CSV table of C-alpha atoms in Angstrom, one decimal:
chain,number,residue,atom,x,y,z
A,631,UNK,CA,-19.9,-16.9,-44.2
A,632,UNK,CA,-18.3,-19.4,-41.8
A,633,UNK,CA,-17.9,-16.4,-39.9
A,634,UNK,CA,-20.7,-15.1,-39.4
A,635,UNK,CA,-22.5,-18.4,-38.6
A,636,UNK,CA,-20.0,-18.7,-36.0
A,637,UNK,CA,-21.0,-15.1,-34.5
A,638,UNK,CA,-24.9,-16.0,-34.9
A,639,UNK,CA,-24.5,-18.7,-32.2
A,640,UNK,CA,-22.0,-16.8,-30.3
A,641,UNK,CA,-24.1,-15.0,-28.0
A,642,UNK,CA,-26.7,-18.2,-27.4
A,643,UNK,CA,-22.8,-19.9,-26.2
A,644,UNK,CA,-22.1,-17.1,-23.7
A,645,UNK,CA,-25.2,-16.6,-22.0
A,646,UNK,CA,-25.3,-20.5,-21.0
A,647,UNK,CA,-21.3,-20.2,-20.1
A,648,UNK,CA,-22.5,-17.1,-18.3
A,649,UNK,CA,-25.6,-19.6,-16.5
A,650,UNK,CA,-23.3,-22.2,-16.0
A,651,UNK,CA,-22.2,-20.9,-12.5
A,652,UNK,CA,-24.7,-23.1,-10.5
A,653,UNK,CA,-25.4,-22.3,-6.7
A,654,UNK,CA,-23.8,-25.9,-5.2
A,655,UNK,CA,-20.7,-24.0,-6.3
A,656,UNK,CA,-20.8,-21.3,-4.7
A,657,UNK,CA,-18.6,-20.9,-1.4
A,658,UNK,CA,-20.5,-20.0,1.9
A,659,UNK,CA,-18.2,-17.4,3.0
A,660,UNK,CA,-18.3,-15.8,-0.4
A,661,UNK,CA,-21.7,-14.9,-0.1
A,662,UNK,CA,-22.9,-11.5,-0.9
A,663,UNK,CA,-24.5,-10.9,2.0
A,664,UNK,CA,-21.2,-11.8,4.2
A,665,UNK,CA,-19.1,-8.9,1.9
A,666,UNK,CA,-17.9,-6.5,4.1
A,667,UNK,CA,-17.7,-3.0,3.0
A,668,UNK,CA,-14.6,-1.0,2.1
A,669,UNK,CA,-13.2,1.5,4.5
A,670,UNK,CA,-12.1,4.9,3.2
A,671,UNK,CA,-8.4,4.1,4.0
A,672,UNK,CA,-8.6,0.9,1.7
A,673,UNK,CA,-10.3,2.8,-1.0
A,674,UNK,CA,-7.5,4.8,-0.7
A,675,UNK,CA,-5.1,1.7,-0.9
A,676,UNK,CA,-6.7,0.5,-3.8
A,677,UNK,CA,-6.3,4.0,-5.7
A,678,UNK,CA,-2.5,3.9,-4.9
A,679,UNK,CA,-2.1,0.6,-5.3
A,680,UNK,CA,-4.4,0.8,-9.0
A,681,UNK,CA,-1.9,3.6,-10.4
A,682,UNK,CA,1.3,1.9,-9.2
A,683,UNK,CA,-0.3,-1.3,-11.6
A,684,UNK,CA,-1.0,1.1,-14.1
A,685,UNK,CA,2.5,2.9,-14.3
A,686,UNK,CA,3.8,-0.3,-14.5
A,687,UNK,CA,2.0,-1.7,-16.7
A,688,UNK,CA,2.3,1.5,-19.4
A,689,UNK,CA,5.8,1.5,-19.1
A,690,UNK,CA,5.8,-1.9,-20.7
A,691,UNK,CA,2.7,-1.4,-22.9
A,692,UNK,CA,4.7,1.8,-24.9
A,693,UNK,CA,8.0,0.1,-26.3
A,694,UNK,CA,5.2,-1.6,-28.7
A,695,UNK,CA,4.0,1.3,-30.1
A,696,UNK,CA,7.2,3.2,-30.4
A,697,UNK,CA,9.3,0.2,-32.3
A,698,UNK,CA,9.2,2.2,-35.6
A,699,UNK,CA,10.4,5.2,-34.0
A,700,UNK,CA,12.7,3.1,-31.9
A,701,UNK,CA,14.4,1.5,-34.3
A,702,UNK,CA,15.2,4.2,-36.6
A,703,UNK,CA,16.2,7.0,-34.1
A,704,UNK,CA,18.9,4.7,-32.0
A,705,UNK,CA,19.7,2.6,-35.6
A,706,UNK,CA,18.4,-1.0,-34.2
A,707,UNK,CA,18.1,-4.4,-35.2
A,708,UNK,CA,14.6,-6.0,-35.4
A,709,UNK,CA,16.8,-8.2,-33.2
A,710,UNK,CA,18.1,-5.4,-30.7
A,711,UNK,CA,14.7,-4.4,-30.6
A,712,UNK,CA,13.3,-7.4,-29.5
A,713,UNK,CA,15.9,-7.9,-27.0
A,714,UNK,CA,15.1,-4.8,-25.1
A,715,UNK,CA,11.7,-5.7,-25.0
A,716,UNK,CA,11.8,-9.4,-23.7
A,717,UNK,CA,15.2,-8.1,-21.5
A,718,UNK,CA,12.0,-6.4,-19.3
A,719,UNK,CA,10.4,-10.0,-18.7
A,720,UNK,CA,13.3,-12.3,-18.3
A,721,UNK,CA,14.9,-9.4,-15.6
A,722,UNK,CA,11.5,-9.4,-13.9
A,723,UNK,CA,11.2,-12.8,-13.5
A,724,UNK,CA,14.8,-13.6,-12.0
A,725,UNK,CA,14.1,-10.1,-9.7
A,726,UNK,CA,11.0,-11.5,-8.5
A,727,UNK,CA,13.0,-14.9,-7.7
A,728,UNK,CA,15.8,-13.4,-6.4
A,729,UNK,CA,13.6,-11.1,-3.6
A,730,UNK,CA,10.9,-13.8,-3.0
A,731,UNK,CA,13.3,-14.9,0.5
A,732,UNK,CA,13.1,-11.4,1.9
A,733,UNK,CA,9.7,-10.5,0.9
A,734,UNK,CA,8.2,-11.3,4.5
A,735,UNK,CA,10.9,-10.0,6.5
A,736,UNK,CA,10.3,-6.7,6.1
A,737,UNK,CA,7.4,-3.5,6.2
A,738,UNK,CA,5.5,-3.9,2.7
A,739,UNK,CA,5.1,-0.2,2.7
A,740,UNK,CA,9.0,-0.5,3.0
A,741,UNK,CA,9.4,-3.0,-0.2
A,742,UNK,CA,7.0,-1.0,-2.6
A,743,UNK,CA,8.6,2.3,-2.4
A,744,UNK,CA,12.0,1.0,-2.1
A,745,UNK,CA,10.9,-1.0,-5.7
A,746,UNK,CA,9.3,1.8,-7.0
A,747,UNK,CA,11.7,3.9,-6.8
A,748,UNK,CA,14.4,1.9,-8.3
A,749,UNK,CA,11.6,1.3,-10.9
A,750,UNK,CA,11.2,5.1,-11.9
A,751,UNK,CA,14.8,5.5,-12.0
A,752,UNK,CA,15.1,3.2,-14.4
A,753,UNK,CA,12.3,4.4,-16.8
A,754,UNK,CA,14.3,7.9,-16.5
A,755,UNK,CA,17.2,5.8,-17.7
A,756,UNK,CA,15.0,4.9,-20.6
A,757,UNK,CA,14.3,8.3,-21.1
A,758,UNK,CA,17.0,9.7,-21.3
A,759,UNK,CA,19.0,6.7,-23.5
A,760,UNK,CA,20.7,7.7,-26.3
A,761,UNK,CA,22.0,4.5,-27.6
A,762,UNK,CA,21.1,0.5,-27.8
A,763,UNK,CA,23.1,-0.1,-24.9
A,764,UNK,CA,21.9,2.6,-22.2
A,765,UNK,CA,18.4,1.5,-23.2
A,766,UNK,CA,18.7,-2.3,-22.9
A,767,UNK,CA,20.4,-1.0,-19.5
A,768,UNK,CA,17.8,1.0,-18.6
A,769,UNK,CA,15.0,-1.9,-19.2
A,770,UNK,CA,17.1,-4.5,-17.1
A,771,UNK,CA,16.8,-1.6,-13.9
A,772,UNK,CA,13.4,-1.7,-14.8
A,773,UNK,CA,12.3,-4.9,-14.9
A,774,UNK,CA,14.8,-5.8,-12.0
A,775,UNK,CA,12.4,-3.2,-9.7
A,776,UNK,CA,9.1,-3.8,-11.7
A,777,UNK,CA,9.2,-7.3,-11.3
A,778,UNK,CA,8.9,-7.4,-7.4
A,779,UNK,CA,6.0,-4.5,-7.3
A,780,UNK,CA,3.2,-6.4,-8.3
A,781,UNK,CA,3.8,-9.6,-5.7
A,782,UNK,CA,4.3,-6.9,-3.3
A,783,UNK,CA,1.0,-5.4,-4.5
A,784,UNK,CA,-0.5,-8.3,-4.1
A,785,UNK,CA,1.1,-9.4,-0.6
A,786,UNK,CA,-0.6,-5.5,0.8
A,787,UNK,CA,-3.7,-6.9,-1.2
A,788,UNK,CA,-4.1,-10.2,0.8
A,789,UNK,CA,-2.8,-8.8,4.3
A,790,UNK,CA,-5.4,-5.6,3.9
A,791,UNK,CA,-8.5,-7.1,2.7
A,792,UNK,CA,-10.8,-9.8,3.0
A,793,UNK,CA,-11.2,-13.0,1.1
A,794,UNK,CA,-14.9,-11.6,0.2
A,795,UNK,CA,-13.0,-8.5,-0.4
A,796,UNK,CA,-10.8,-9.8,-2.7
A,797,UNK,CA,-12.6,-10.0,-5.8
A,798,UNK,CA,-13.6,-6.7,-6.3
A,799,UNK,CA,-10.4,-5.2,-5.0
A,800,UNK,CA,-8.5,-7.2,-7.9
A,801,UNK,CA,-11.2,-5.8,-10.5
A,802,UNK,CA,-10.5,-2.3,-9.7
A,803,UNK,CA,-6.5,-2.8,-9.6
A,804,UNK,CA,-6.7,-5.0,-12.4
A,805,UNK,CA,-8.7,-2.3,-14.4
A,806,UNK,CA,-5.2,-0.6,-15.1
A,807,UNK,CA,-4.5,-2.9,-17.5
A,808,UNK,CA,-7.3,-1.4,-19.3
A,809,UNK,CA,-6.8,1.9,-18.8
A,810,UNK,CA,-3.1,1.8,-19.6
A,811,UNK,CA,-4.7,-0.2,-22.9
A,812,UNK,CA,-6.4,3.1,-23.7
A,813,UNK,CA,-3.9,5.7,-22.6
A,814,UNK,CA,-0.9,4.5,-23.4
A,815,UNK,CA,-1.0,3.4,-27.2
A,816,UNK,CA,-2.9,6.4,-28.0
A,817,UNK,CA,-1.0,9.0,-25.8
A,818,UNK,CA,2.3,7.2,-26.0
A,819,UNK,CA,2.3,7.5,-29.9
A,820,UNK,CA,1.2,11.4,-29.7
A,821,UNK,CA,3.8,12.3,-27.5
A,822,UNK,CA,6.4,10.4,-29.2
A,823,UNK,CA,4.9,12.3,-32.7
A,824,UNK,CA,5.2,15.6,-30.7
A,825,UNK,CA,8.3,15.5,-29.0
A,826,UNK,CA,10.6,12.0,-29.6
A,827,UNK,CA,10.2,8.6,-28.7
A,828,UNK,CA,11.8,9.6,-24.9
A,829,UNK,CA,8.3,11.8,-24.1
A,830,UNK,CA,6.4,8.7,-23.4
A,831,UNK,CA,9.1,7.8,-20.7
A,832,UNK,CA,8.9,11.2,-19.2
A,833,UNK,CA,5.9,11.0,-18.8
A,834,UNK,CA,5.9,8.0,-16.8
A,835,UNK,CA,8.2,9.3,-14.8
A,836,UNK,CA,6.5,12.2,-13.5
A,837,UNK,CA,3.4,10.1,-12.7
A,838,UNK,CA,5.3,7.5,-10.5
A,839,UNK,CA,6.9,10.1,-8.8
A,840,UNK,CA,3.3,11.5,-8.0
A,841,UNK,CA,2.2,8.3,-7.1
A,842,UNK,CA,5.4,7.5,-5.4
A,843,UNK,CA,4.9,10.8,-2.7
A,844,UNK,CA,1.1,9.7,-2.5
A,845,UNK,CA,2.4,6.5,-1.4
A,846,UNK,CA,5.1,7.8,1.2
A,847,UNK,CA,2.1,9.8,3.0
A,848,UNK,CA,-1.1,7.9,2.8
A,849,UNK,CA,-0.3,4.5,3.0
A,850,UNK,CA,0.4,3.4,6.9
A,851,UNK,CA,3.1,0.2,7.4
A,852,UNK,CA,1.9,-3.0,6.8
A,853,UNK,CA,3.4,-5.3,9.4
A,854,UNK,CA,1.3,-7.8,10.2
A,855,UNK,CA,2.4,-10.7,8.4
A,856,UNK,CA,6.2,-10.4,10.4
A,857,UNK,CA,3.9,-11.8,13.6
A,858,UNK,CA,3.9,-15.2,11.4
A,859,UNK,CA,6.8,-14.4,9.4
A,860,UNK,CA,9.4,-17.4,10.4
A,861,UNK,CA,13.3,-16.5,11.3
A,862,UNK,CA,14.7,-18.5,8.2
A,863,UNK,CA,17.8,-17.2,6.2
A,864,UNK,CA,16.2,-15.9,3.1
A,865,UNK,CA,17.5,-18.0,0.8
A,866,UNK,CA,16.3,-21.2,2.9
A,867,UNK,CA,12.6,-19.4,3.0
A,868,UNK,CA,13.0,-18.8,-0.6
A,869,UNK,CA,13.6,-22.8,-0.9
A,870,UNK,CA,10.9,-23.8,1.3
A,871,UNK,CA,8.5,-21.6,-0.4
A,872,UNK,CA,9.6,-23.3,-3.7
A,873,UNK,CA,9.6,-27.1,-2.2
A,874,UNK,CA,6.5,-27.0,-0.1
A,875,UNK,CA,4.0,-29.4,-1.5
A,876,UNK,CA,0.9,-27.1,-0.8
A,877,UNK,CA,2.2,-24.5,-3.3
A,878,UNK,CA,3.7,-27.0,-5.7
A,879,UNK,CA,0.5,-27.2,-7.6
A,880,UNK,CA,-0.8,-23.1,-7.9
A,881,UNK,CA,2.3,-22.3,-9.2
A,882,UNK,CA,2.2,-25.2,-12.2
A,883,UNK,CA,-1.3,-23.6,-12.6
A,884,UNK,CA,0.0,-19.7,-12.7
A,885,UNK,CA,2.5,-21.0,-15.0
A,886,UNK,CA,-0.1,-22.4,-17.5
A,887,UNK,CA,-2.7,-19.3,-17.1
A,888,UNK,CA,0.3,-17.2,-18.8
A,889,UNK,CA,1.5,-19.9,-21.0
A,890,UNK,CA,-2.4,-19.6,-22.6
A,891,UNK,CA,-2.7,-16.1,-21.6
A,892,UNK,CA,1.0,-14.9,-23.8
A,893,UNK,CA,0.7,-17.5,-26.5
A,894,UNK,CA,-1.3,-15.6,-28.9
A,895,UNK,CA,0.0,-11.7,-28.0
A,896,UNK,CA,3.3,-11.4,-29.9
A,897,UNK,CA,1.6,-12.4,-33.6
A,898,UNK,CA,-2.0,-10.9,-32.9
A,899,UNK,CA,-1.2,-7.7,-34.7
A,900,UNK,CA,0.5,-9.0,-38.0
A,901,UNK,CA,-2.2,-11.6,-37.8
A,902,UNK,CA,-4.7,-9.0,-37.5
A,903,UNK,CA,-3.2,-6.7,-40.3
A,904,UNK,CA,-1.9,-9.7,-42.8
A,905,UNK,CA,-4.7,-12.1,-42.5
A,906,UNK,CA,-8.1,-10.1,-41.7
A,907,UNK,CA,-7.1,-7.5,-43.5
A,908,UNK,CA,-7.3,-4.6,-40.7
A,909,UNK,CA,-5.4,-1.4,-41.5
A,910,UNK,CA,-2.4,-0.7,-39.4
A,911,UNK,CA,-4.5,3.2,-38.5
A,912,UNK,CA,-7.3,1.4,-37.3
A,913,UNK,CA,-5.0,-0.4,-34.6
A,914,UNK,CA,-5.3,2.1,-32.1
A,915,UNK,CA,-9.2,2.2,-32.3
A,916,UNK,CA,-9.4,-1.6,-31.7
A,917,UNK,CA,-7.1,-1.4,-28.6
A,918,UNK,CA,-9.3,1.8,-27.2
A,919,UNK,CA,-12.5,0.3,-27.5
A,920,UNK,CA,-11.2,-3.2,-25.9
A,921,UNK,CA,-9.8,-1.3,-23.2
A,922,UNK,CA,-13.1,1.0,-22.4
A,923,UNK,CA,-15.0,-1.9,-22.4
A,924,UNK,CA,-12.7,-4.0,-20.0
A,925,UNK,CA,-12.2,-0.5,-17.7
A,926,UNK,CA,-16.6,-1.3,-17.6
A,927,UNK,CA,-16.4,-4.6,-17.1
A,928,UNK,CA,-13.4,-5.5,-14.7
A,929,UNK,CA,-14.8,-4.2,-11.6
A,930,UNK,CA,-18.4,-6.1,-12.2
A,931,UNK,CA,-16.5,-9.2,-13.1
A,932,UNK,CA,-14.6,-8.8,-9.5
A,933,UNK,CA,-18.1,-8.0,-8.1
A,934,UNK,CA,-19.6,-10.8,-9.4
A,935,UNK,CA,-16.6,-13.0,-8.3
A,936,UNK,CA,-17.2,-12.3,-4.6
A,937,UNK,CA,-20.6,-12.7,-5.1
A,938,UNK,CA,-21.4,-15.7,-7.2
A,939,UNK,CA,-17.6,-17.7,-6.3
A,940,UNK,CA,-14.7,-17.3,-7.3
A,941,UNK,CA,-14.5,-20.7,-9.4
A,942,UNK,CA,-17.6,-20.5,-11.4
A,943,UNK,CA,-16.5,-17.0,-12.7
A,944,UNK,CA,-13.2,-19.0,-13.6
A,945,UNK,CA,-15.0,-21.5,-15.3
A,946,UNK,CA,-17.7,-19.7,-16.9
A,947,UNK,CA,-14.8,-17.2,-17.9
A,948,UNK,CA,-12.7,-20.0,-19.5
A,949,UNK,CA,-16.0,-21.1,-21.5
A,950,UNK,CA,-16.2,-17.4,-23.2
A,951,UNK,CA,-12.8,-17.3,-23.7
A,952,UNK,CA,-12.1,-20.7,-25.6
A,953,UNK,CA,-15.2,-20.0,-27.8
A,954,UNK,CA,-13.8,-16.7,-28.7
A,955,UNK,CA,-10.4,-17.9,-29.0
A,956,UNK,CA,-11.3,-20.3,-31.7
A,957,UNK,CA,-13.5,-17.5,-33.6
A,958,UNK,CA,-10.6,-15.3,-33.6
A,959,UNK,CA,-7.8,-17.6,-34.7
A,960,UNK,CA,-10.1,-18.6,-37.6
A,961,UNK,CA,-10.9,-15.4,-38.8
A,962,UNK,CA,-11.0,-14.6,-42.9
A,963,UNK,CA,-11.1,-10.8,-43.6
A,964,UNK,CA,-13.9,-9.2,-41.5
A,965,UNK,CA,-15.0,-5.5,-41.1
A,966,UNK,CA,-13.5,-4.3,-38.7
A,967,UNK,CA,-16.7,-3.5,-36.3
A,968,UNK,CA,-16.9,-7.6,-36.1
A,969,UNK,CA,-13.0,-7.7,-35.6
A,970,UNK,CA,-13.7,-5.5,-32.1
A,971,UNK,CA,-16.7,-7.3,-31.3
A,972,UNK,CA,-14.7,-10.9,-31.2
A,973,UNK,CA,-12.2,-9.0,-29.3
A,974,UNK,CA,-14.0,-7.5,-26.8
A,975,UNK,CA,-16.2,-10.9,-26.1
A,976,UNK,CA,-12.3,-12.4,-26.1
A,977,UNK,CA,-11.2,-10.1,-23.5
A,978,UNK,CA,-13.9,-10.4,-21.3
A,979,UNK,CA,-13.1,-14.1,-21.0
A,980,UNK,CA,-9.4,-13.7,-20.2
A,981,UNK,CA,-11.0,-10.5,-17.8
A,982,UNK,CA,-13.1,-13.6,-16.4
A,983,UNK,CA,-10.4,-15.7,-15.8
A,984,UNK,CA,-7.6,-13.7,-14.7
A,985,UNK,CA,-9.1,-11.3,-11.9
A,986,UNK,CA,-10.9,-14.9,-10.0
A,987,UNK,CA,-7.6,-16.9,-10.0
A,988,UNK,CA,-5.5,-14.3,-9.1
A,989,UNK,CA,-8.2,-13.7,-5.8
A,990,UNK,CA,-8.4,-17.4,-5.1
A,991,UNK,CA,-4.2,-17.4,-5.2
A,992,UNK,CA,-4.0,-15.0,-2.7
A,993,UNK,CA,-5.9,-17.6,0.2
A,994,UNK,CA,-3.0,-20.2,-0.8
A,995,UNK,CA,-0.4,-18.8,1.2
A,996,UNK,CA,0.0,-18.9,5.4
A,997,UNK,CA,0.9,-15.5,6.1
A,998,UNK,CA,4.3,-15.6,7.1
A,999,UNK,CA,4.6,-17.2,3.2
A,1000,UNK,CA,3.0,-14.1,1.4
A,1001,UNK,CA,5.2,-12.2,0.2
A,1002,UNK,CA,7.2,-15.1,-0.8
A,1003,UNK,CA,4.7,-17.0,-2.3
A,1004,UNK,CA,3.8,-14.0,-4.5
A,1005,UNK,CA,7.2,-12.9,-5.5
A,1006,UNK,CA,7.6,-16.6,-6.9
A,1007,UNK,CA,4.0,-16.7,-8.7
A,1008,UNK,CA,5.0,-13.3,-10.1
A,1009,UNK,CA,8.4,-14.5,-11.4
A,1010,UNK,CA,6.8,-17.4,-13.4
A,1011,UNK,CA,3.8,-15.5,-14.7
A,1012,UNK,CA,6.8,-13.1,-16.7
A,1013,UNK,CA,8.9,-16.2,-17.1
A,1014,UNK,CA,6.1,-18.5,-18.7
A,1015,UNK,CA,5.2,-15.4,-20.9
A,1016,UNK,CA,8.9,-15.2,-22.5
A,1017,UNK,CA,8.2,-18.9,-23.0
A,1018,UNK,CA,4.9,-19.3,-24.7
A,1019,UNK,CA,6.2,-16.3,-26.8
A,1020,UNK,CA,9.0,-18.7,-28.1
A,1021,UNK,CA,6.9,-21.4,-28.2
A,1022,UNK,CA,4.4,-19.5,-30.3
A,1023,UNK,CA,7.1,-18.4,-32.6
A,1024,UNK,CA,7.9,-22.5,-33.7
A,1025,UNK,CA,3.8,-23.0,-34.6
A,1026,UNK,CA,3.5,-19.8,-36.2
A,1027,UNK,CA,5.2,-19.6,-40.1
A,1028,UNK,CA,4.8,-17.0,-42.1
A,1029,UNK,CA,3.8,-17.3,-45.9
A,1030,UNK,CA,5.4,-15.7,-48.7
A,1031,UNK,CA,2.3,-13.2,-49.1
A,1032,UNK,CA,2.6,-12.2,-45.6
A,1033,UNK,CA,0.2,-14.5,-44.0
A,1034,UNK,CA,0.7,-16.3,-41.0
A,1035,UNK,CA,0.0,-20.5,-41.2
A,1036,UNK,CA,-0.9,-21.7,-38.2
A,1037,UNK,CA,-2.4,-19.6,-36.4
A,1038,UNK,CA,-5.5,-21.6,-35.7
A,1039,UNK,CA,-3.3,-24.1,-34.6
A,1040,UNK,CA,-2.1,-21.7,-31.6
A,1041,UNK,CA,-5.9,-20.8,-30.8
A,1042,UNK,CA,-6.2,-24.5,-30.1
A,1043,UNK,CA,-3.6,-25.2,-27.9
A,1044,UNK,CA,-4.1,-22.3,-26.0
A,1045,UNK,CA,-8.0,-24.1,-25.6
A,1046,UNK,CA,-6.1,-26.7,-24.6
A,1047,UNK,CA,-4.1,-24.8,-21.8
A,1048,UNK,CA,-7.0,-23.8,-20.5
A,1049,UNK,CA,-9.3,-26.9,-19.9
A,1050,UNK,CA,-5.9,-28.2,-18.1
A,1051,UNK,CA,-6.7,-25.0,-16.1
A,1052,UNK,CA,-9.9,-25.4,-15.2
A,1053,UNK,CA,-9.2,-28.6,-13.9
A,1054,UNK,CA,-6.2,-27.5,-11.8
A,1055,UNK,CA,-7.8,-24.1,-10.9
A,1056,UNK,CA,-10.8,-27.1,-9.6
A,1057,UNK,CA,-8.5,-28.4,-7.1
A,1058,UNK,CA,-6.9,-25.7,-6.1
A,1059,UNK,CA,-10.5,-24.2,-5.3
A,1060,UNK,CA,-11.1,-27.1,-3.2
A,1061,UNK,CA,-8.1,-26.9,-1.3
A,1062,UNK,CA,-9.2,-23.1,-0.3
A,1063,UNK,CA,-12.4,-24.6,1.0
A,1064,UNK,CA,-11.0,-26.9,3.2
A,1065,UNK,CA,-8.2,-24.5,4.6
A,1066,UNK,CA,-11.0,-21.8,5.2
A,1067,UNK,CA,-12.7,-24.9,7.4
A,1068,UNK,CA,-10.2,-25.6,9.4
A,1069,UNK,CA,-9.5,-21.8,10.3
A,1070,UNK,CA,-13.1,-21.7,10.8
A,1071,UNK,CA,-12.9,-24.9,13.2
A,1072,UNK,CA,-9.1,-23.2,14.7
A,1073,UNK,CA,-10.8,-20.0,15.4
A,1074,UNK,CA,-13.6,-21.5,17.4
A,1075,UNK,CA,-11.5,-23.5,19.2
């Protein structure tokens, strides 16, 4: 009952968090009517640059799915298991770290397919492992390469398009998040029925190697940024990126998006299963309707962050999504048509939120700093994911009937996280406003 009388003034909630983006907050240059159109070589970016997020992002998204068959085919540990799964994140992070000093140096047509092939190779590895220790190996290669792609990504992003661009481009490469959501549980676990846990791996293999020739023809060298890049040693750029004042605060705030972003993944499932009551079949139907809907919604919500401001999309995204966070952490057993309606109003929040700050990041940076900038912000998104999964591991305690206690308790501090957010992601917003003034004023000049 308390439920339902939370879902009844649900959608009254959302349409005024929808309304609350008011016009004083919107940012002149943003307007729709300034947007400039794509050209067909950027379309063409964003394609290649969409399915390199999207191999990525599957190659993670499968070791879920394919623990079972994991774990029993190679003899592992809950405990080994985990391990190669979080050895992914903690390899990225220290990857993306480790490269952040020679990320403007050099072409960024260069970096991706020099990553992205050390990437593939080492989802082959996984592919082809045959024991606990080639496949923990084989997920450190990955997430050694994998790591750097996406701040590399996101570097071509900034240097190729326009800050009303920027919106909409992140929508559509963000959308492979969605798509992997409904490919690769679904395929992943056919394949893996079909023809062993090592298909799904394959299978991502060939596909980067597509996408890896694609990339090699189509995509000309992206060179600008070396005009501003300055003639530091890498390790000093890396430490300047890391000490200068200006970037000091977006990455406490990229730290904190993950923290609240990651908190409540690694126990959604059991919770799910143990304490609404869900059936583990009707797992894969949940993540495929989530993911249709966000591969609908993620480009308008990029659209509409170009047009209405970057900000209030934050903002009124961060509403939905601490409305439906506390719905969902206090759920009792539901049918499960309500369980995907709470998660699809859920995701669209965190859709809401993710795809405006990660635009307004990208005008932090002086371009000689890209790469570096983004290599860093990279790092800590996988770093502060290993640690709000720990974190959410000393809330979270499980009963003796299976339940997990506390689980509320995670859906408020992650509202928590994110009013802190909203106020940094304030700031940081103005900041972007007074740096596009002065380039304004520089430019005239």
């Amino acid at each position: 009952m308390r439920t339902r009388l939370q879902l009844r003034g649900t959608t009254r909630l959302i349409c005024s968090a929808i309304l609350i983006c008011p016009q004083r907050n919107r940012i002149s240059y943003e307007k729709s009517k300034n947007s400039q159109p794509f050209t067909a070589y950027q379309k063409g970016i964003i394609v290649l640059l969409a399915l390199v997020r999207f191999t990525i992002i599957l190659d993670f998204m499968v070791m879920s799915p394919l623990g079972d068959l994991l774990m029993k085919s190679l003899r592992l540990s809950p405990e080994q298991f985990a391990t190669s799964v979080s050895a992914y994140a903690f390899s990225a992070g220290i990857s993306g770290l480790l490269a952040a000093g020679f990320a403007d140096k050099y072409d960024r047509k260069k970096l991706l397919i020099i990553f992205y092939i050390g990437f593939t190779a080492g989802t082959l590895v996984c592919g082809l492992a045959e024991s606990y220790g080639v496949l923990l190996a084989g997920r450190i290669v990955t997430g050694l390469f994998g790591g750097v792609l996406g701040s590399v990504s996101m570097a071509i992003v900034t240097d190729l398009f326009g800050f009303d661009q920027r919106g909409r481009v992140m929508g559509i490469v963000q959308m492979a998040f969605a798509v992997s959501q409904v490919g690769g549980i679904p395929i992943g676990l056919y394949l893996a029925n079909q023809w062993g846990w090592q298909s799904p791996f394959l299978m991502i293999v060939v596909l980067s190697l597509l996408t890896l020739l694609a990339l090699m023809q189509l995509m000309r060298p992206v060179v600008q940024h070396l005009a501003q890049s300055r003639r530091n040693n890498p390790l000093v750029h890396l430490g300047k990126t890391i000490s200068r004042p200006a970037y000091l605060l977006p990455f406490l705030t990229t730290a904190l998006l993950s923290i609240g972003g990651f908190m409540l993944m690694p126990f959604s499932t059991p919770f799910i299963i143990n304490n609404v009551g869900i059936s583990q079949k009707d797992l894969p139907l949940i993540y495929v309707i989530t993911g249709l809907f966000a591969m609908v919604l993620m480009p308008l919500i990029g659209i509409i962050s170009d047009k209405a401001g970057k900000l209030s999309t934050f903002i009124g995204g961060t509403v939905i999504a601490m409305i439906m966070v506390v719905i969902y952490t206090n759920l009792t057993p539901v049918p499960l048509w309500q369980l995907i309606m709470i998660n699809t109003f859920m995701f669209t929040g965190i859709m809401s939120r993710m795809i405006p700050s990660t635009a307004l990041m990208t005008a932090i940076p002086d371009a000689g700093d890209r790469g570096s900038f983004m290599s860093v912000n990279s790092s800590l998104q996988q770093i502060a994911g290993g640690i709000a999964s720990i974190l959410a591991g000393f809330v979270i305690v499980r009963e003796p009937n299976g339940n997990l206690a506390h689980f509320d308790t995670l859906g408020y501090l992650c509202v928590g996280v994110m009013i802190l957010c909203a106020v940094l992601m304030l700031v940081i917003s103005h900041r972007v406003v007074a740096k596009a003034g002065m380039n304004t004023e520089a430019m005239a000049a």
